[in-house]
mmCIF file of C-alpha atoms in Angstrom:
data_model
loop_
_atom_site.group_PDB
_atom_site.id
_atom_site.type_symbol
_atom_site.label_atom_id
_atom_site.label_comp_id
_atom_site.label_asym_id
_atom_site.label_seq_id
_atom_site.Cartn_x
_atom_site.Cartn_y
_atom_site.Cartn_z
ATOM 1 C CA MET A 203 87.606 106.516 80.183
ATOM 2 C CA SER A 204 85.242 106.202 83.088
ATOM 3 C CA ALA A 205 82.764 108.900 83.482
ATOM 4 C CA GLU A 206 83.182 109.473 87.104
ATOM 5 C CA PHE A 207 86.313 109.375 89.193
ATOM 6 C CA VAL A 208 87.783 110.630 92.372
ATOM 7 C CA ARG A 209 90.782 113.005 92.491
ATOM 8 C CA GLU A 210 93.291 113.350 95.238
ATOM 9 C CA ASP A 211 96.455 115.332 95.750
ATOM 10 C CA VAL A 212 99.133 113.016 96.734
ATOM 11 C CA SER A 213 102.873 113.817 97.110
ATOM 12 C CA GLY A 214 102.609 116.413 94.434
ATOM 13 C CA TRP A 215 100.649 114.187 92.122
ATOM 14 C CA ARG A 216 97.023 114.633 90.777
ATOM 15 C CA LEU A 217 95.743 111.213 91.522
ATOM 16 C CA GLU A 218 92.603 110.095 89.665
ATOM 17 C CA LEU A 219 90.926 106.974 90.980
ATOM 18 C CA HIS A 220 88.860 105.204 88.299
ATOM 19 C CA ASP A 221 86.637 102.170 88.509
ATOM 20 C CA GLU A 222 87.706 101.097 84.926
ATOM 21 C CA LEU A 223 89.950 102.072 82.136
ATOM 22 C CA PRO A 224 91.036 100.367 78.929
ATOM 23 C CA SER A 225 94.687 101.030 79.678
ATOM 24 C CA THR A 226 95.975 103.603 82.281
ATOM 25 C CA SER A 227 99.175 104.164 80.295
ATOM 26 C CA ASP A 228 97.206 104.570 76.889
ATOM 27 C CA VAL A 229 95.082 107.246 78.640
ATOM 28 C CA CYS A 230 98.153 108.823 80.076
ATOM 29 C CA ILE A 231 99.827 109.132 76.622
ATOM 30 C CA GLU A 232 96.614 110.597 75.098
ATOM 31 C CA ARG A 233 96.427 113.263 77.693
ATOM 32 C CA ALA A 234 100.152 113.980 77.385
ATOM 33 C CA ASP A 235 99.805 114.403 73.690
ATOM 34 C CA LEU A 236 96.839 116.868 74.387
ATOM 35 C CA GLY A 237 99.251 119.033 76.693
ATOM 36 C CA GLU A 238 98.395 117.558 80.061
ATOM 37 C CA ALA A 239 100.906 118.897 82.641
ATOM 38 C CA GLU A 240 103.426 116.716 84.524
ATOM 39 C CA GLY A 241 102.066 115.088 87.652
ATOM 40 C CA LEU A 242 99.074 113.200 86.420
ATOM 41 C CA ALA A 243 98.553 109.796 87.994
ATOM 42 C CA LEU A 244 95.740 107.437 86.903
ATOM 43 C CA LEU A 245 94.723 104.513 88.949
ATOM 44 C CA ALA A 246 92.231 101.964 87.705
ATOM 45 C CA ARG A 247 90.487 99.197 89.716
ATOM 46 C CA ARG A 248 90.212 97.336 86.500
ATOM 47 C CA GLN A 249 91.805 97.473 82.996
ATOM 48 C CA THR A 250 90.254 96.026 79.954
ATOM 49 C CA LYS A 251 93.141 96.439 77.561
ATOM 50 C CA GLY A 252 96.172 96.441 79.929
ATOM 51 C CA ARG A 253 99.571 96.298 78.262
ATOM 52 C CA GLY A 254 102.898 94.643 79.508
ATOM 53 C CA THR A 255 106.416 94.756 78.196
ATOM 54 C CA ARG A 256 107.451 93.314 74.859
ATOM 55 C CA GLY A 257 103.994 93.857 73.403
ATOM 56 C CA ARG A 258 102.257 91.403 75.885
ATOM 57 C CA THR A 259 98.801 91.766 77.307
ATOM 58 C CA TRP A 260 98.665 92.334 80.951
ATOM 59 C CA ALA A 261 96.330 89.727 82.468
ATOM 60 C CA ASP A 262 94.122 91.427 85.034
ATOM 61 C CA PRO A 263 92.556 88.858 87.442
ATOM 62 C CA GLY A 264 90.624 91.660 89.397
ATOM 63 C CA ASP A 265 91.542 93.396 92.613
ATOM 64 C CA SER A 266 94.962 94.433 91.035
ATOM 65 C CA LEU A 267 97.029 97.589 90.792
ATOM 66 C CA ALA A 268 96.953 99.411 87.449
ATOM 67 C CA LEU A 269 98.644 102.779 87.967
ATOM 68 C CA SER A 270 100.395 105.063 85.284
ATOM 69 C CA VAL A 271 102.083 108.373 85.827
ATOM 70 C CA LEU A 272 102.925 111.345 83.450
ATOM 71 C CA MET A 273 106.175 113.212 83.884
ATOM 72 C CA ARG A 274 107.944 115.913 81.717
ATOM 73 C CA PRO A 275 111.522 115.906 82.744
ATOM 74 C CA GLU A 276 113.793 118.578 81.477
ATOM 75 C CA ARG A 277 116.628 116.239 80.680
ATOM 76 C CA ASN A 278 116.818 114.126 77.537
ATOM 77 C CA VAL A 279 114.389 111.204 78.265
ATOM 78 C CA SER A 280 116.208 108.808 75.859
ATOM 79 C CA SER A 281 119.575 109.297 77.523
ATOM 80 C CA VAL A 282 121.073 106.669 80.046
ATOM 81 C CA SER A 283 121.387 109.702 82.383
ATOM 82 C CA ALA A 284 117.547 109.236 82.933
ATOM 83 C CA PRO A 285 117.329 105.649 84.260
ATOM 84 C CA TRP A 286 113.578 105.548 84.685
ATOM 85 C CA SER A 287 113.423 101.790 84.667
ATOM 86 C CA PHE A 288 115.636 101.651 87.856
ATOM 87 C CA ILE A 289 114.064 104.734 89.507
ATOM 88 C CA SER A 290 110.666 103.229 89.098
ATOM 89 C CA ALA A 291 111.762 99.868 90.236
ATOM 90 C CA LEU A 292 113.161 101.254 93.544
ATOM 91 C CA ALA A 293 109.819 103.115 93.975
ATOM 92 C CA TYR A 294 107.685 100.002 93.309
ATOM 93 C CA TYR A 295 109.738 97.807 95.475
ATOM 94 C CA ASP A 296 109.473 100.251 98.406
ATOM 95 C CA ALA A 297 105.749 100.679 97.924
ATOM 96 C CA LEU A 298 104.998 96.807 97.659
ATOM 97 C CA ALA A 299 107.274 96.125 100.661
ATOM 98 C CA ASP A 300 106.011 99.176 102.601
ATOM 99 C CA GLY A 301 109.405 100.487 103.048
ATOM 100 C CA VAL A 302 111.123 97.271 104.293
ATOM 101 C CA LEU A 303 113.983 95.443 102.649
ATOM 102 C CA THR A 304 113.100 91.752 102.634
ATOM 103 C CA PRO A 305 114.683 88.779 100.982
ATOM 104 C CA ARG A 306 111.157 87.647 99.916
ATOM 105 C CA LEU A 307 111.035 90.560 97.440
ATOM 106 C CA ARG A 308 113.659 91.008 94.703
ATOM 107 C CA VAL A 309 113.948 93.146 91.635
ATOM 108 C CA LYS A 310 114.526 91.327 88.385
ATOM 109 C CA TRP A 311 116.706 93.342 85.841
ATOM 110 C CA PRO A 312 115.633 95.842 85.027
ATOM 111 C CA ASN A 313 112.320 96.393 86.760
ATOM 112 C CA ASP A 314 110.055 93.424 87.509
ATOM 113 C CA ILE A 315 109.362 92.589 91.029
ATOM 114 C CA LEU A 316 109.411 88.986 92.373
ATOM 115 C CA LEU A 317 107.865 87.562 95.467
ATOM 116 C CA ASP A 318 109.482 84.348 96.510
ATOM 117 C CA GLY A 319 110.905 83.913 92.995
ATOM 118 C CA HIS A 320 107.576 84.374 91.157
ATOM 119 C CA LYS A 321 106.545 87.523 89.303
ATOM 120 C CA LEU A 322 104.395 89.784 91.357
ATOM 121 C CA ALA A 323 104.580 93.155 89.461
ATOM 122 C CA GLY A 324 105.868 94.700 86.351
ATOM 123 C CA ILE A 325 106.726 98.179 84.973
ATOM 124 C CA LEU A 326 106.287 99.570 81.403
ATOM 125 C CA VAL A 327 108.401 102.892 80.731
ATOM 126 C CA GLU A 328 107.342 104.729 77.506
ATOM 127 C CA ALA A 329 108.840 107.950 76.439
ATOM 128 C CA SER A 330 108.520 110.665 73.728
ATOM 129 C CA GLY A 331 111.425 113.068 73.308
ATOM 130 C CA GLY A 332 111.672 116.550 71.666
ATOM 131 C CA GLU A 333 109.539 119.484 72.310
ATOM 132 C CA GLY A 334 106.589 118.621 74.545
ATOM 133 C CA GLY A 335 108.391 115.404 75.528
ATOM 134 C CA TRP A 336 106.981 113.070 78.130
ATOM 135 C CA VAL A 337 107.593 109.934 80.152
ATOM 136 C CA VAL A 338 104.824 107.628 81.079
ATOM 137 C CA ILE A 339 105.416 104.976 83.575
ATOM 138 C CA GLY A 340 102.802 102.093 83.986
ATOM 139 C CA PHE A 341 102.800 100.048 87.201
ATOM 140 C CA GLY A 342 101.029 96.653 87.334
ATOM 141 C CA ALA A 343 100.707 94.196 90.190
ATOM 142 C CA ASN A 344 98.628 91.246 91.356
ATOM 143 C CA ILE A 345 97.250 92.475 94.715
ATOM 144 C CA ARG A 346 94.631 90.047 96.051
ATOM 145 C CA ARG A 347 95.202 87.095 93.598
ATOM 146 C CA ALA A 348 97.355 86.050 90.770
ATOM 147 C CA PRO A 349 96.141 85.336 87.213
ATOM 148 C CA GLU A 350 96.332 81.708 85.939
ATOM 149 C CA VAL A 351 98.880 81.645 83.060
ATOM 150 C CA GLU A 352 99.716 78.273 81.409
ATOM 151 C CA GLY A 353 103.378 77.284 82.108
ATOM 152 C CA ARG A 354 103.922 79.903 84.749
ATOM 153 C CA THR A 355 103.445 80.470 88.441
ATOM 154 C CA LEU A 356 102.729 84.035 89.487
ATOM 155 C CA ALA A 357 102.484 85.709 92.835
ATOM 156 C CA CYS A 358 100.171 88.217 94.476
ATOM 157 C CA LEU A 359 100.902 90.866 97.243
ATOM 158 C CA ALA A 360 98.364 89.149 99.634
ATOM 159 C CA GLN A 361 100.838 86.366 99.997
ATOM 160 C CA TYR A 362 103.219 88.933 101.635
ATOM 161 C CA ASP A 363 100.781 91.440 103.049
ATOM 162 C CA PRO A 364 97.167 90.020 103.473
ATOM 163 C CA GLU A 365 95.855 93.437 104.213
ATOM 164 C CA ALA A 366 97.109 95.095 100.985
ATOM 165 C CA GLU A 367 94.908 97.355 98.975
ATOM 166 C CA ALA A 368 95.481 98.714 95.442
ATOM 167 C CA ALA A 369 94.834 102.286 96.320
ATOM 168 C CA VAL A 370 97.036 102.337 99.315
ATOM 169 C CA VAL A 371 99.926 100.774 97.392
ATOM 170 C CA GLY A 372 99.388 103.212 94.622
ATOM 171 C CA ARG A 373 99.705 106.257 96.987
ATOM 172 C CA ARG A 374 102.914 104.725 98.242
ATOM 173 C CA VAL A 375 104.218 104.335 94.700
ATOM 174 C CA LEU A 376 103.702 107.993 94.044
ATOM 175 C CA ALA A 377 105.421 109.070 97.274
ATOM 176 C CA ALA A 378 108.402 106.804 96.633
ATOM 177 C CA LEU A 379 108.656 107.801 93.004
ATOM 178 C CA THR A 380 108.953 111.513 94.046
ATOM 179 C CA ARG A 381 111.623 110.666 96.650
ATOM 180 C CA TRP A 382 113.749 108.496 94.154
ATOM 181 C CA ARG A 383 113.447 110.890 91.385
ATOM 182 C CA ALA A 384 114.766 113.621 93.659
ATOM 183 C CA VAL A 385 117.741 111.422 94.697
ATOM 184 C CA TRP A 386 118.693 110.938 91.092
ATOM 185 C CA GLU A 387 118.257 114.746 90.104
ATOM 186 C CA ARG A 388 120.436 115.607 93.231
ATOM 187 C CA GLU A 389 123.057 112.864 93.205
ATOM 188 C CA GLY A 390 122.892 111.193 89.892
ATOM 189 C CA PHE A 391 122.742 107.390 89.095
ATOM 190 C CA ALA A 392 125.274 106.069 91.671
ATOM 191 C CA PRO A 393 122.848 105.915 94.736
ATOM 192 C CA ILE A 394 120.105 104.582 92.410
ATOM 193 C CA ARG A 395 122.439 101.766 91.214
ATOM 194 C CA GLN A 396 123.484 100.939 94.813
ATOM 195 C CA ALA A 397 119.839 100.850 96.080
ATOM 196 C CA TRP A 398 118.796 98.592 93.205
ATOM 197 C CA LEU A 399 121.634 96.166 93.867
ATOM 198 C CA GLU A 400 120.485 95.915 97.469
ATOM 199 C CA ARG A 401 117.044 94.908 96.227
ATOM 200 C CA GLY A 402 118.259 92.786 93.237
ATOM 201 C CA PRO A 403 119.580 89.326 92.756
ATOM 202 C CA HIS A 404 122.472 88.052 94.831
ATOM 203 C CA ARG A 405 125.920 88.392 93.178
ATOM 204 C CA GLY A 406 126.586 84.895 91.581
ATOM 205 C CA ALA A 407 122.847 84.077 91.049
ATOM 206 C CA PRO A 408 122.403 81.847 87.879
ATOM 207 C CA LEU A 409 120.699 83.768 85.155
ATOM 208 C CA VAL A 410 119.694 82.991 81.493
ATOM 209 C CA VAL A 411 119.149 86.079 79.181
ATOM 210 C CA SER A 412 116.962 85.562 76.190
ATOM 211 C CA GLY A 413 117.346 87.763 73.180
ATOM 212 C CA GLY A 414 114.390 86.185 71.244
ATOM 213 C CA LYS A 415 115.947 83.051 69.679
ATOM 214 C CA THR A 416 119.296 83.276 71.420
ATOM 215 C CA TYR A 417 120.123 82.539 75.032
ATOM 216 C CA VAL A 418 123.054 83.441 77.107
ATOM 217 C CA GLU A 419 123.624 81.597 80.415
ATOM 218 C CA GLY A 420 125.759 82.959 83.114
ATOM 219 C CA GLU A 421 125.982 84.301 86.828
ATOM 220 C CA PHE A 422 124.769 87.739 87.983
ATOM 221 C CA GLU A 423 127.713 90.167 88.432
ATOM 222 C CA GLY A 424 125.759 93.420 89.021
ATOM 223 C CA ILE A 425 124.714 96.363 86.823
ATOM 224 C CA GLY A 426 127.109 98.887 85.215
ATOM 225 C CA GLU A 427 127.164 102.621 85.455
ATOM 226 C CA GLY A 428 124.768 102.887 82.483
ATOM 227 C CA GLY A 429 122.337 100.423 83.956
ATOM 228 C CA GLU A 430 123.516 97.477 81.618
ATOM 229 C CA LEU A 431 123.437 93.916 83.075
ATOM 230 C CA LEU A 432 126.749 92.300 84.048
ATOM 231 C CA LEU A 433 126.799 88.627 83.310
ATOM 232 C CA ARG A 434 129.675 86.467 84.191
ATOM 233 C CA CYS A 435 130.140 83.766 81.592
ATOM 234 C CA GLY A 436 133.095 81.744 82.619
ATOM 235 C CA PRO A 437 136.135 83.968 82.336
ATOM 236 C CA GLU A 438 134.107 86.538 80.152
ATOM 237 C CA LEU A 439 132.276 89.429 81.649
ATOM 238 C CA LYS A 440 129.341 90.252 79.277
ATOM 239 C CA ARG A 441 127.464 93.613 79.233
ATOM 240 C CA ILE A 442 123.915 93.272 78.240
ATOM 241 C CA VAL A 443 121.640 96.185 77.471
ATOM 242 C CA THR A 444 118.470 94.400 76.314
ATOM 243 C CA GLY A 445 117.002 91.026 76.927
ATOM 244 C CA GLU A 446 114.565 88.998 78.901
ATOM 245 C CA ILE A 447 115.849 87.455 82.273
ATOM 246 C CA LEU A 448 114.873 83.913 82.726
ATOM 247 C CA TYR A 449 115.456 81.413 85.710
ATOM 248 C CA GLY A 450 116.046 77.766 85.441
ATOM 249 C CA ASP A 451 117.844 75.076 83.417
ATOM 250 C CA ILE A 452 118.721 76.483 79.968
ATOM 251 C CA ALA A 453 117.895 73.193 78.160
ATOM 252 C CA LEU A 454 114.313 73.199 79.848
ATOM 253 C CA ILE A 455 114.089 76.827 78.874
ATOM 254 C CA LYS A 456 114.818 76.222 75.303
ATOM 255 C CA MET A 457 112.469 73.339 75.128
ATOM 256 C CA GLU A 458 109.594 75.221 76.705
ATOM 257 C CA ALA A 459 110.227 78.052 74.086
ATOM 258 C CA GLN A 460 110.104 75.560 71.239
ATOM 259 C CA ASN A 461 106.877 73.997 72.599
ATOM 260 C CA ALA A 462 105.296 77.469 72.928
ATOM 261 C CA SER A 463 106.320 78.502 69.347
ATOM 262 C CA GLY A 464 104.689 75.461 67.955
ATOM 263 C CA ARG A 465 101.338 75.928 69.540
#
C-alpha cells in the first residue's frame, strides 16, 4: 500500500486517494478481515495487480479508475435479496454518465458498462458471510484511454466525456451507491430492476451466453425478480443465473474461442 494518501469524507464514505496500490479490492479485503468499519473507499491512480471477473487480470493503461468500497450489510450477503451486482451497476452507470440516461451507455448483464457497444467499465463483487461479514465492490474503468487487448475493441470515458477525471467519477460513484443502496433497503429489488432495465439492452437484442464450453443463443427478454437473465430461445424462455454475455455471430464466437484456447 502506498505510504502516503489523501483522505476525504464523501457521502458518508472515508475515501482514500492513493497514487498506487497492488489491488484496491485486495487491500479492502485485507482491512475488512482486520476489522475495518463499513464505509472505507480506496481509489488508486494506478494498480499493479488489478483483478477482473472470472479470474482475469484487469489491464491498467494508466489514467484509469480503480475504486473499491467496503460495506458490512446486516442482511445475508449471499441472498438474492442483496443484489449488489445490480445496485453497483446502477451507481456506476449514473456516475459515468453524470446522471444522464443516454443510448451510448448501456449495462451488460449483470454489471459491465458498455460505451457504443464496447466495454468501458467493469465491476467485481466479493462477499464474506457470517460473523464479521463484508461486501467489497471493485469498480474499474478506462478513463483517458483504453488498453490494447488482442481480439477486442475497448472504450474509454474520454470518448463520451473528454473532461472526465478518475477522482471526480469516483466521488460520483460513492454518492450514487449510497443513493441506490437506500432505494433497495427502503423499497426492495423492484425499483432496482426497473432502473437496470432502463439502462440495459433493448428487449429483443440478440445475445450469446457462454457457460465456458457451451453457448446459448437467443434474444434479451429482461431480468427476473431474482436478477436472473431472461433469454428468449425460440418458443422457450430460459432463465440464466450465471454466464458471460457475448455479442455477435455464434459461429464466429465459437471459432474465436477455439483459436484462443489453441494459443
